[in-house]
Coordinates of C-alpha atoms in Angstrom, one line a residue:
Chain T
M1 CA -5.5 -20.8 29.2
A2 CA -9.3 -21.4 29.3
D3 CA -11.4 -24.2 28.0
N4 CA -11.4 -22.6 24.4
W5 CA -8.1 -23.1 23.6
F6 CA -6.3 -26.7 22.2
T7 CA -2.7 -26.8 23.6
E8 CA -0.1 -29.4 22.5
V9 CA 2.8 -29.4 24.9
S10 CA 6.5 -30.2 23.9
I11 CA 7.5 -31.2 27.2
N12 CA 11.0 -32.2 26.1
N13 CA 11.6 -28.8 24.7
G14 CA 9.8 -26.4 27.4
S15 CA 7.4 -25.1 25.0
A16 CA 3.7 -25.3 24.0
F17 CA 1.5 -24.0 21.0
S18 CA -2.1 -23.4 21.3
L19 CA -4.9 -22.5 19.0
Q20 CA -8.2 -21.1 19.9
V21 CA -11.2 -23.3 19.3
K22 CA -15.0 -22.5 18.7
A23 CA -16.3 -26.1 19.3
K24 CA -15.1 -29.8 19.6
L25 CA -16.7 -31.3 16.5
H26 CA -15.8 -35.3 17.3
E27 CA -13.8 -37.4 19.4
E28 CA -13.0 -41.1 19.2
Q29 CA -10.7 -43.8 20.3
T30 CA -9.7 -46.1 17.5
P31 CA -7.8 -49.1 17.9
Y32 CA -4.6 -47.0 17.2
Q33 CA -5.2 -43.6 18.4
R34 CA -7.6 -41.2 19.9
I35 CA -8.6 -38.6 17.1
E36 CA -10.0 -35.3 18.1
I37 CA -11.2 -32.6 15.8
Y38 CA -12.0 -29.1 16.5
D39 CA -13.2 -26.1 14.8
T40 CA -10.9 -23.3 15.3
T41 CA -11.3 -19.3 15.3
H42 CA -8.6 -18.6 12.6
F43 CA -7.0 -22.0 11.5
G44 CA -10.1 -23.7 10.0
K45 CA -10.6 -27.3 11.2
L46 CA -8.0 -29.0 13.3
M47 CA -7.1 -32.7 13.7
A48 CA -5.3 -34.2 16.5
I49 CA -4.0 -37.5 17.1
D50 CA -3.1 -38.5 20.7
G51 CA -3.3 -34.9 21.7
C52 CA -0.6 -33.8 18.9
I53 CA -1.9 -31.5 16.3
L54 CA -1.8 -33.4 13.0
L55 CA -3.0 -30.6 10.7
S56 CA -5.2 -27.7 10.0
S57 CA -7.1 -26.2 7.3
H58 CA -5.2 -23.1 7.5
D59 CA -1.5 -24.1 7.3
N60 CA -1.5 -28.0 5.8
F61 CA -0.5 -26.7 2.5
L62 CA 2.7 -26.1 3.7
Y63 CA 3.6 -29.7 4.7
H64 CA 1.5 -31.5 1.9
E65 CA 3.3 -29.5 -0.7
M66 CA 7.0 -30.1 0.8
M67 CA 6.3 -34.0 1.3
S68 CA 5.4 -34.4 -2.3
H69 CA 6.5 -31.8 -5.2
P70 CA 10.5 -31.6 -4.2
V71 CA 10.7 -35.3 -4.5
L72 CA 8.5 -35.7 -7.3
F73 CA 10.3 -32.9 -9.2
T74 CA 13.7 -34.8 -8.5
H75 CA 12.7 -38.1 -9.9
P76 CA 13.3 -37.8 -13.8
N77 CA 9.8 -39.5 -14.7
P78 CA 7.8 -40.7 -11.5
K79 CA 5.3 -43.5 -12.4
Y80 CA 4.7 -45.6 -9.6
V81 CA 4.5 -43.7 -6.0
V82 CA 4.0 -45.4 -2.8
I83 CA 2.6 -43.2 0.3
I84 CA 3.2 -44.8 3.9
G85 CA 0.8 -43.3 6.2
G86 CA -0.8 -40.2 4.7
G87 CA -4.3 -41.0 6.2
D88 CA -5.7 -37.3 5.6
C89 CA -5.1 -37.8 2.0
G90 CA -3.6 -34.3 1.6
T91 CA -0.3 -35.6 0.4
L92 CA -1.9 -38.0 -2.0
R93 CA -3.9 -34.9 -3.6
E94 CA -0.3 -33.3 -4.4
V95 CA 1.0 -36.3 -5.8
L96 CA -1.9 -36.6 -8.2
K97 CA -1.3 -33.2 -9.7
H98 CA 1.6 -34.8 -11.5
S99 CA 0.9 -36.0 -14.8
T100 CA 3.6 -38.5 -14.9
V101 CA 2.2 -40.5 -12.2
I102 CA 0.3 -43.7 -13.5
K103 CA -0.5 -45.2 -9.9
V104 CA -0.3 -44.0 -6.3
T105 CA -0.5 -46.7 -3.5
Q106 CA -1.3 -45.3 -0.1
I107 CA -1.3 -47.7 3.0
A108 CA -2.3 -46.2 6.2
I109 CA -3.0 -48.2 9.3
D110 CA -6.1 -46.2 10.4
E111 CA -9.2 -46.1 7.9
R112 CA -10.7 -43.6 10.6
I113 CA -8.5 -40.8 9.9
T114 CA -9.3 -41.2 6.3
R115 CA -13.0 -41.2 6.7
L116 CA -12.9 -38.1 9.4
A117 CA -10.7 -36.1 6.9
E118 CA -13.1 -37.0 4.0
Q119 CA -16.0 -35.3 6.2
Y120 CA -13.9 -32.6 7.9
F121 CA -11.3 -31.8 5.4
P122 CA -13.2 -32.4 2.1
E123 CA -10.9 -30.1 0.2
L124 CA -8.0 -32.8 0.7
H125 CA -9.8 -35.3 -0.8
E126 CA -10.5 -33.6 -4.0
A127 CA -8.4 -36.4 -5.8
S128 CA -8.9 -39.5 -3.8
R129 CA -11.5 -40.8 -6.3
D130 CA -8.7 -40.3 -9.1
P131 CA -8.7 -43.8 -10.7
R132 CA -4.9 -43.8 -10.3
A133 CA -5.3 -43.7 -6.6
E134 CA -5.3 -46.9 -4.5
L135 CA -5.9 -46.8 -0.8
W136 CA -5.0 -49.5 1.6
F137 CA -5.8 -49.9 5.3
A138 CA -2.9 -51.9 6.5
D139 CA 0.5 -51.6 8.2
G140 CA 3.0 -49.8 5.8
I141 CA 6.0 -50.9 7.3
Q142 CA 5.0 -54.7 6.9
W143 CA 3.7 -53.8 3.5
M144 CA 7.1 -52.5 2.4
S145 CA 8.8 -55.5 3.5
G146 CA 6.7 -57.5 1.0
A147 CA 7.0 -54.9 -2.1
K148 CA 8.2 -56.2 -5.5
P149 CA 11.7 -55.3 -6.0
G150 CA 12.3 -52.4 -8.1
S151 CA 8.8 -51.7 -8.5
V152 CA 8.4 -48.1 -7.1
D153 CA 9.9 -44.9 -8.2
V154 CA 9.0 -42.7 -5.2
I155 CA 8.3 -43.5 -1.6
I156 CA 6.8 -40.8 0.6
V157 CA 7.0 -41.6 4.4
D158 CA 4.0 -39.5 5.9
S159 CA 3.7 -40.8 9.4
T160 CA 4.2 -39.2 12.4
Y161 CA 6.8 -38.5 15.2
P162 CA 8.7 -42.1 16.1
V163 CA 6.8 -43.0 19.0
G164 CA 4.9 -46.4 19.0
S165 CA 4.2 -48.1 16.0
A166 CA 5.6 -45.2 14.1
E167 CA 9.0 -46.1 15.6
Q168 CA 9.7 -48.5 13.0
A169 CA 9.5 -46.1 10.3
F170 CA 12.9 -44.8 11.4
T171 CA 14.8 -47.9 11.4
E172 CA 17.6 -49.4 9.2
Q173 CA 15.7 -52.5 8.4
F174 CA 12.6 -50.2 7.1
Y175 CA 15.1 -48.0 4.8
R176 CA 16.7 -51.4 3.5
D177 CA 13.0 -52.5 2.7
C178 CA 12.4 -49.1 0.8
Y179 CA 15.8 -49.4 -1.0
K180 CA 14.8 -52.7 -2.2
A181 CA 11.2 -51.9 -3.6
L182 CA 12.8 -48.8 -5.3
S183 CA 13.8 -48.7 -9.0
P184 CA 17.5 -47.5 -9.7
E185 CA 16.5 -43.8 -10.0
G186 CA 14.4 -44.2 -7.0
L187 CA 14.0 -41.8 -4.2
L188 CA 12.5 -41.8 -0.7
I189 CA 11.2 -38.8 1.5
Q190 CA 10.1 -38.7 5.0
R191 CA 8.9 -36.2 7.5
S192 CA 11.7 -35.5 9.8
E193 CA 10.5 -33.1 12.4
S194 CA 12.0 -29.8 13.6
P195 CA 15.4 -28.7 12.6
L196 CA 15.6 -26.9 16.3
Y197 CA 14.2 -29.5 18.5
H198 CA 14.8 -32.9 16.9
L199 CA 18.4 -32.5 15.0
N200 CA 19.7 -35.7 16.7
L201 CA 16.6 -37.8 15.3
I202 CA 17.3 -36.3 12.0
K203 CA 21.0 -37.1 12.0
A204 CA 20.1 -40.6 12.9
M205 CA 17.5 -40.9 10.1
R206 CA 20.3 -39.9 7.8
D207 CA 22.9 -42.1 9.2
A208 CA 20.3 -45.2 9.0
M209 CA 19.5 -44.3 5.4
H210 CA 23.0 -44.4 4.6
A211 CA 23.6 -47.6 6.4
A212 CA 20.7 -49.1 4.2
E213 CA 23.0 -48.2 1.1
F214 CA 21.1 -44.9 -0.1
S215 CA 23.6 -42.7 -1.8
H216 CA 22.5 -39.3 -0.9
T217 CA 20.4 -37.5 1.9
Y218 CA 19.0 -34.2 1.6
T219 CA 17.2 -32.5 4.7
L220 CA 14.6 -30.0 3.3
P221 CA 13.5 -27.4 6.0
F222 CA 10.4 -25.6 5.7
P223 CA 8.1 -23.7 7.9
Q224 CA 4.9 -25.3 9.8
P225 CA 3.4 -23.1 12.3
I226 CA 0.9 -25.8 13.8
Y227 CA 4.0 -28.2 14.6
P228 CA 6.3 -27.9 17.5
S229 CA 8.9 -25.0 17.0
G230 CA 6.8 -23.9 13.8
W231 CA 9.5 -25.2 11.8
M232 CA 9.6 -28.8 10.2
S233 CA 11.9 -30.6 7.8
A234 CA 11.3 -33.5 5.4
T235 CA 14.5 -35.8 4.4
M236 CA 15.0 -37.0 1.1
A237 CA 17.1 -40.1 0.4
S238 CA 18.2 -41.3 -3.3
K239 CA 19.7 -44.6 -4.7
E240 CA 21.8 -43.0 -7.3
I241 CA 20.9 -39.9 -8.8
P242 CA 22.0 -36.7 -7.3
A243 CA 19.1 -35.6 -5.4
G244 CA 20.3 -31.9 -5.2
D245 CA 19.6 -31.5 -8.6
F246 CA 15.9 -31.4 -10.1
R247 CA 13.7 -30.7 -12.9
Q248 CA 14.0 -27.1 -12.5
Q249 CA 12.1 -26.0 -16.0
D250 CA 9.3 -28.6 -15.3
A251 CA 8.9 -27.1 -11.6
A252 CA 9.0 -23.7 -13.1
Y253 CA 6.3 -24.4 -15.6
K254 CA 4.2 -26.9 -13.7
A255 CA 0.8 -27.2 -15.1
F256 CA -0.9 -27.0 -11.5
E257 CA -1.4 -24.4 -8.8
T258 CA 0.5 -24.5 -5.3
R259 CA 0.6 -22.1 -2.6
Y260 CA 4.0 -22.6 -0.9
Y261 CA 6.1 -24.8 -3.6
N262 CA 7.7 -23.3 -6.7
A263 CA 10.7 -24.1 -8.1
A264 CA 12.9 -21.3 -6.2
I265 CA 11.4 -22.4 -2.9
H266 CA 12.6 -26.2 -3.7
K267 CA 16.2 -24.9 -4.5
A268 CA 15.8 -22.9 -1.3
A269 CA 14.9 -26.1 0.8
L270 CA 17.9 -27.5 -0.2
A271 CA 19.8 -25.1 1.8
N272 CA 20.6 -26.1 5.2
P273 CA 21.3 -23.6 8.0
Q274 CA 25.0 -23.6 9.6
F275 CA 24.4 -25.4 12.5
M276 CA 22.8 -28.0 10.5
N277 CA 25.7 -28.5 7.9
E278 CA 28.0 -28.9 11.1
I279 CA 26.0 -31.8 12.5
F280 CA 25.7 -33.4 9.0
K281 CA 29.2 -33.2 7.6
Chain R
M1 CA -1.3 -23.7 31.9
A2 CA -0.1 -23.1 35.2
D3 CA 2.2 -20.4 36.6
N4 CA 5.4 -21.7 35.4
W5 CA 4.6 -21.1 31.8
F6 CA 4.9 -17.7 30.1
T7 CA 2.5 -17.3 27.2
E8 CA 2.1 -14.8 24.4
V9 CA -1.3 -14.8 22.8
S10 CA -1.7 -13.8 19.0
I11 CA -5.3 -12.8 19.6
N12 CA -5.7 -11.8 15.8
N13 CA -4.6 -15.2 14.7
G14 CA -6.1 -17.0 17.4
S15 CA -2.9 -19.0 18.2
A16 CA -0.6 -18.8 21.5
F17 CA 2.9 -19.8 22.3
S18 CA 4.4 -20.5 25.6
L19 CA 7.7 -21.4 27.2
Q20 CA 8.2 -23.0 30.4
V21 CA 9.8 -20.9 32.9
K22 CA 11.8 -21.8 36.3
A23 CA 11.8 -18.1 37.6
K24 CA 10.9 -14.7 37.0
L25 CA 14.4 -12.8 37.2
H26 CA 13.2 -9.2 36.8
E27 CA 10.2 -6.9 36.2
E28 CA 10.1 -3.2 35.5
Q29 CA 8.0 -0.7 33.9
T30 CA 10.1 2.1 32.1
P31 CA 8.9 5.4 31.0
Y32 CA 8.4 3.2 27.6
Q33 CA 7.2 -0.3 28.3
R34 CA 6.8 -3.0 30.6
I35 CA 10.2 -5.4 30.6
E36 CA 9.9 -8.9 32.0
I37 CA 13.1 -11.5 32.2
Y38 CA 12.6 -15.1 33.0
D39 CA 14.8 -18.2 33.3
T40 CA 13.2 -20.9 31.2
T41 CA 13.6 -24.5 31.4
H42 CA 15.0 -25.0 27.5
F43 CA 15.2 -21.5 26.1
G44 CA 17.5 -20.1 28.3
K45 CA 16.8 -16.6 29.4
L46 CA 13.8 -14.8 27.9
M47 CA 12.8 -11.4 27.6
A48 CA 9.5 -9.8 27.0
I49 CA 8.2 -6.5 26.2
D50 CA 4.6 -5.4 27.3
G51 CA 3.9 -9.0 27.2
C52 CA 5.5 -10.1 23.7
I53 CA 8.4 -12.2 23.8
L54 CA 11.4 -10.3 22.3
L55 CA 14.1 -12.9 22.3
S56 CA 15.5 -16.0 24.2
S57 CA 18.8 -17.1 24.5
H58 CA 18.4 -20.2 22.7
D59 CA 16.9 -18.9 19.4
N60 CA 18.0 -15.4 18.9
F61 CA 20.8 -16.1 16.5
L62 CA 18.1 -16.5 13.9
Y63 CA 16.8 -13.4 13.9
H64 CA 20.1 -11.6 14.8
E65 CA 22.1 -13.1 11.8
M66 CA 19.0 -12.5 9.1
M67 CA 18.7 -8.9 10.4
S68 CA 22.6 -8.2 9.6
H69 CA 24.5 -10.5 7.5
P70 CA 22.0 -10.5 4.2
V71 CA 22.0 -6.8 3.9
L72 CA 25.7 -6.3 4.9
F73 CA 26.9 -9.0 2.1
T74 CA 24.5 -7.3 -0.4
H75 CA 26.1 -3.8 0.0
P76 CA 29.6 -4.0 -2.1
N77 CA 31.5 -2.4 1.1
P78 CA 29.5 -1.4 4.0
K79 CA 31.2 1.1 6.1
Y80 CA 28.8 3.4 7.9
V81 CA 25.8 1.4 9.5
V82 CA 22.8 2.9 11.4
I83 CA 20.6 0.5 13.7
I84 CA 17.4 2.2 14.7
G85 CA 16.0 0.1 17.6
G86 CA 18.1 -3.1 18.5
G87 CA 18.6 -2.0 22.2
D88 CA 19.5 -5.8 23.1
C89 CA 22.6 -5.4 21.2
G90 CA 22.4 -8.6 19.4
T91 CA 22.1 -7.2 16.0
L92 CA 25.1 -5.0 16.7
R93 CA 27.5 -7.7 17.4
E94 CA 26.7 -9.4 14.2
V95 CA 27.1 -6.2 12.5
L96 CA 30.6 -5.9 13.8
K97 CA 31.8 -9.0 12.8
H98 CA 32.2 -7.5 9.4
S99 CA 35.6 -6.0 9.0
T100 CA 34.4 -3.3 6.2
V101 CA 32.3 -1.7 8.9
I102 CA 34.2 1.6 10.0
K103 CA 31.1 2.8 12.5
V104 CA 28.0 1.7 13.8
T105 CA 25.4 4.1 15.4
Q106 CA 22.6 2.7 17.3
I107 CA 19.9 4.7 18.4
A108 CA 17.4 3.0 20.8
I109 CA 14.9 4.8 23.1
D110 CA 14.8 2.5 26.0
E111 CA 18.1 2.6 27.9
R112 CA 17.0 0.1 30.3
I113 CA 16.7 -2.9 27.5
T114 CA 20.5 -2.3 26.9
R115 CA 21.2 -2.5 30.5
L116 CA 19.2 -5.4 31.3
A117 CA 20.6 -7.1 28.2
E118 CA 24.2 -6.5 29.4
Q119 CA 23.1 -8.1 32.6
Y120 CA 21.1 -11.3 31.4
F121 CA 22.4 -11.8 27.7
P122 CA 26.1 -10.9 28.3
E123 CA 26.8 -13.0 25.2
L124 CA 25.0 -10.3 23.1
H125 CA 27.1 -7.7 24.4
E126 CA 30.4 -9.1 23.5
A127 CA 31.3 -6.5 21.0
S128 CA 29.3 -3.5 22.6
R129 CA 32.8 -2.0 23.9
D130 CA 34.2 -2.2 20.3
P131 CA 35.5 1.4 19.5
R132 CA 33.6 1.2 16.2
A133 CA 30.1 1.2 18.1
E134 CA 28.4 4.4 19.2
L135 CA 25.1 3.8 21.4
W136 CA 22.6 6.7 21.6
F137 CA 19.6 6.4 23.7
A138 CA 16.9 8.5 21.6
D139 CA 14.1 8.4 19.5
G140 CA 15.4 6.9 16.3
I141 CA 13.0 7.9 13.9
Q142 CA 13.5 11.7 15.0
W143 CA 17.1 11.0 14.6
M144 CA 16.7 9.6 11.0
S145 CA 14.8 12.7 9.9
G146 CA 18.1 14.8 10.9
A147 CA 20.6 12.6 9.5
K148 CA 23.2 13.9 7.1
P149 CA 22.2 13.2 3.5
G150 CA 24.3 10.4 1.9
S151 CA 26.1 9.5 5.1
V152 CA 24.7 5.9 5.5
D153 CA 25.6 2.7 3.9
V154 CA 23.2 0.4 5.6
I155 CA 20.1 1.1 7.7
I156 CA 18.9 -1.8 10.1
V157 CA 15.4 -0.9 11.5
D158 CA 15.5 -3.5 14.6
S159 CA 12.3 -2.5 16.0
T160 CA 8.9 -4.5 17.3
Y161 CA 5.8 -5.0 15.7
P162 CA 3.9 -1.4 14.6
V163 CA 1.9 -0.6 17.7
G164 CA 2.2 2.7 19.6
S165 CA 5.7 4.5 18.7
A166 CA 7.0 1.7 16.7
E167 CA 4.3 2.7 14.4
Q168 CA 6.1 5.5 12.8
A169 CA 8.8 3.0 11.4
F170 CA 6.6 1.8 8.9
T171 CA 5.5 5.0 7.3
E172 CA 6.5 6.4 4.0
Q173 CA 7.8 9.5 5.7
F174 CA 10.4 7.2 7.8
Y175 CA 11.4 5.4 4.2
R176 CA 11.8 9.1 2.8
D177 CA 14.4 10.2 5.6
C178 CA 16.1 6.7 5.4
Y179 CA 16.5 7.1 1.6
K180 CA 17.8 10.4 2.1
A181 CA 20.5 9.4 4.9
L182 CA 21.5 6.6 2.3
S183 CA 24.6 6.7 0.1
P184 CA 23.6 6.0 -3.7
E185 CA 24.4 2.0 -3.0
G186 CA 22.6 2.3 0.3
L187 CA 20.3 -0.5 1.7
L188 CA 17.5 -0.5 4.3
I189 CA 16.4 -3.8 6.1
Q190 CA 13.6 -4.0 8.4
R191 CA 11.9 -6.4 10.6
S192 CA 8.6 -7.6 8.8
E193 CA 6.9 -10.1 11.0
S194 CA 5.1 -13.3 9.8
P195 CA 4.6 -14.3 6.4
L196 CA 1.5 -16.2 7.6
Y197 CA 0.2 -13.8 9.9
H198 CA 1.2 -10.5 8.4
L199 CA 1.3 -10.7 4.9
N200 CA -0.7 -7.2 4.4
L201 CA 1.6 -5.8 6.7
I202 CA 4.5 -6.6 4.6
K203 CA 2.9 -5.6 1.5
A204 CA 2.0 -2.4 3.0
M205 CA 5.8 -1.7 3.9
R206 CA 6.8 -2.8 0.5
D207 CA 4.4 -0.3 -1.1
A208 CA 5.6 2.5 1.4
M209 CA 9.4 1.6 0.6
H210 CA 8.7 2.0 -3.2
A211 CA 6.6 5.0 -2.6
A212 CA 9.6 6.7 -0.9
E213 CA 11.7 6.0 -4.2
F214 CA 13.5 2.9 -3.2
S215 CA 13.9 1.0 -6.3
H216 CA 13.9 -2.8 -5.2
T217 CA 12.6 -4.6 -2.5
Y218 CA 13.0 -8.1 -1.2
T219 CA 11.4 -9.9 1.7
L220 CA 13.4 -12.7 3.2
P221 CA 11.5 -15.3 5.3
F222 CA 13.1 -17.2 8.0
P223 CA 12.2 -19.4 10.9
Q224 CA 11.9 -18.0 14.4
P225 CA 10.3 -20.1 17.1
I226 CA 9.6 -17.8 19.8
Y227 CA 7.7 -15.5 17.3
P228 CA 4.1 -15.7 16.4
S229 CA 3.6 -18.5 14.0
G230 CA 7.3 -19.4 14.4
W231 CA 8.1 -17.9 11.0
M232 CA 9.4 -14.4 10.5
S233 CA 10.7 -12.3 7.8
A234 CA 12.8 -9.2 7.3
T235 CA 12.3 -6.7 4.4
M236 CA 15.3 -5.4 2.7
A237 CA 14.9 -2.1 0.2
S238 CA 17.7 -0.8 -2.0
K239 CA 18.1 2.8 -3.5
E240 CA 19.8 1.4 -6.7
I241 CA 21.9 -1.9 -6.6
P242 CA 20.0 -4.9 -7.6
A243 CA 19.6 -6.3 -4.2
G244 CA 18.8 -10.0 -5.3
D245 CA 22.5 -10.3 -5.9
F246 CA 24.9 -10.3 -3.1
R247 CA 28.7 -11.0 -2.4
Q248 CA 28.5 -14.8 -2.6
Q249 CA 32.4 -15.4 -2.4
D250 CA 32.6 -13.0 0.5
A251 CA 29.6 -14.7 2.2
A252 CA 30.9 -18.4 1.5
Y253 CA 34.5 -17.5 2.8
K254 CA 33.5 -15.1 5.7
A255 CA 36.0 -14.7 8.5
F256 CA 33.6 -15.2 11.3
E257 CA 31.5 -17.8 12.5
T258 CA 27.2 -17.8 12.4
R259 CA 24.8 -20.4 13.4
Y260 CA 22.2 -20.0 10.8
Y261 CA 23.7 -17.8 8.0
N262 CA 25.6 -19.0 5.3
A263 CA 25.6 -18.1 1.4
A264 CA 23.4 -20.8 0.5
I265 CA 20.7 -19.8 3.2
H266 CA 21.2 -16.0 2.1
K267 CA 20.5 -17.2 -1.4
A268 CA 17.6 -19.3 -0.2
A269 CA 16.0 -16.5 1.7
L270 CA 15.5 -14.6 -1.3
A271 CA 13.0 -17.2 -2.3
N272 CA 9.5 -16.8 -1.6
P273 CA 6.5 -18.7 -1.5
Q274 CA 4.0 -19.0 -4.0
F275 CA 1.3 -17.0 -1.9
M276 CA 3.7 -14.4 -1.2
N277 CA 4.8 -13.8 -4.8
E278 CA 1.0 -13.6 -5.9
I279 CA 0.5 -10.8 -3.3
F280 CA 3.6 -9.1 -4.3
K281 CA 3.5 -9.3 -8.1

């Protein structure tokens, strides 16, 4: 592989994924991480964090739609939404498509991701000036520990693989803080990596969510070519409501456009492969 | 990327997927193609054809289960099955799990793939000596043109991407031959590549199937880490029966084990992403 490829190696799984690049557009070391931005031949712009692909213009719609619409159409009337992480603002854009939403508070630690996404992925920022959106640049885990009890309808944890500071987003303590911040019908959804590569991690997340008193957990697999194995998941936890049901009519007649999500895809994402069912049962 | 990686480049999509290898176990040029076999660090054995990954021990269950069980549980009573291609015998193994099946005729062009799979992927050949299985090494496209009309319940086209001789498996003429060979309740399923990379190909396949008089087509996406984009699909065509329905009770209480497939996954695979629906409508 010559210089004109960006490669992410998944060393624990003996695989690698590469994208052909035309140019490196930016590179910087922030207090938190190293950010690189490339122009690719077929995937549009590419942002990588500490050598791992965060998103591409071409396929980020899969991830951002699945981190937002399933959980928002599961809550009966989501008004107050908190996003932990999500600095590129792609998830925020999707959340703001829901007319029930009164306020979205996003707490991302590294403002540079947001500023660089504004510059290189302007389509993700179409909605960031929406008066319902409030952006904070701070430690989301700490913020959650001080959130007003019962004040949030939906929490979206749009953070990376649990290494370094992201690790705390996978602990029972964090889930307890989320549980406390949520209203009785409240729901949490979190990026939970590859069903093929990270099944033990997903199982541990679900166990920690249950230990923190969440009644129901659902893991929703979806395709994501630029992430290791090309297969991703989000795990949803519910305080009370049966999170396998959702507002099917509202999803089917939604007043906004999507490219991956629809009511049938939502229902489909609630189905798990046999090998996952056997681990989760 | 050093010598200890096997890389498949998808040049038309500016991406590449690599597996870390411990050793090359075999390489040969047959009259039809170049076959390589490797031992990988995390994916078990790997077979590549003309530089493209055909299968790995670790994740072939996804493909083989999705090429067989959805179509077999859609047909009300599948007795006579034909597999075109499928030389590694992984699909054959899954088909033979169905007790309704009286006979499976497999026509693969290159006997060397079968012999090498027997040696390096013996688990795929567990059932190949089943007296219901009949293996022919010949041109499957030509075989289909001479098949007895109305004699087949299910046709599975387990061939590769349409280059070279495989191209004929994507033509209206081939689908007409399949249609003629099928009984009134007959169904065809065929590997149809990546929803993200090959949507035009999938659309063309579906159009050709309809042109050949098939009433219904369904494209079933599924994850497949070792194939380009990590996302795959199979496209099913039905002469008469509504192929969106299937024997849900039989699938739910099947008398054999699977690792990916179950009744919920079958139903889920019938849901298509919004961008696919928009192209297919």
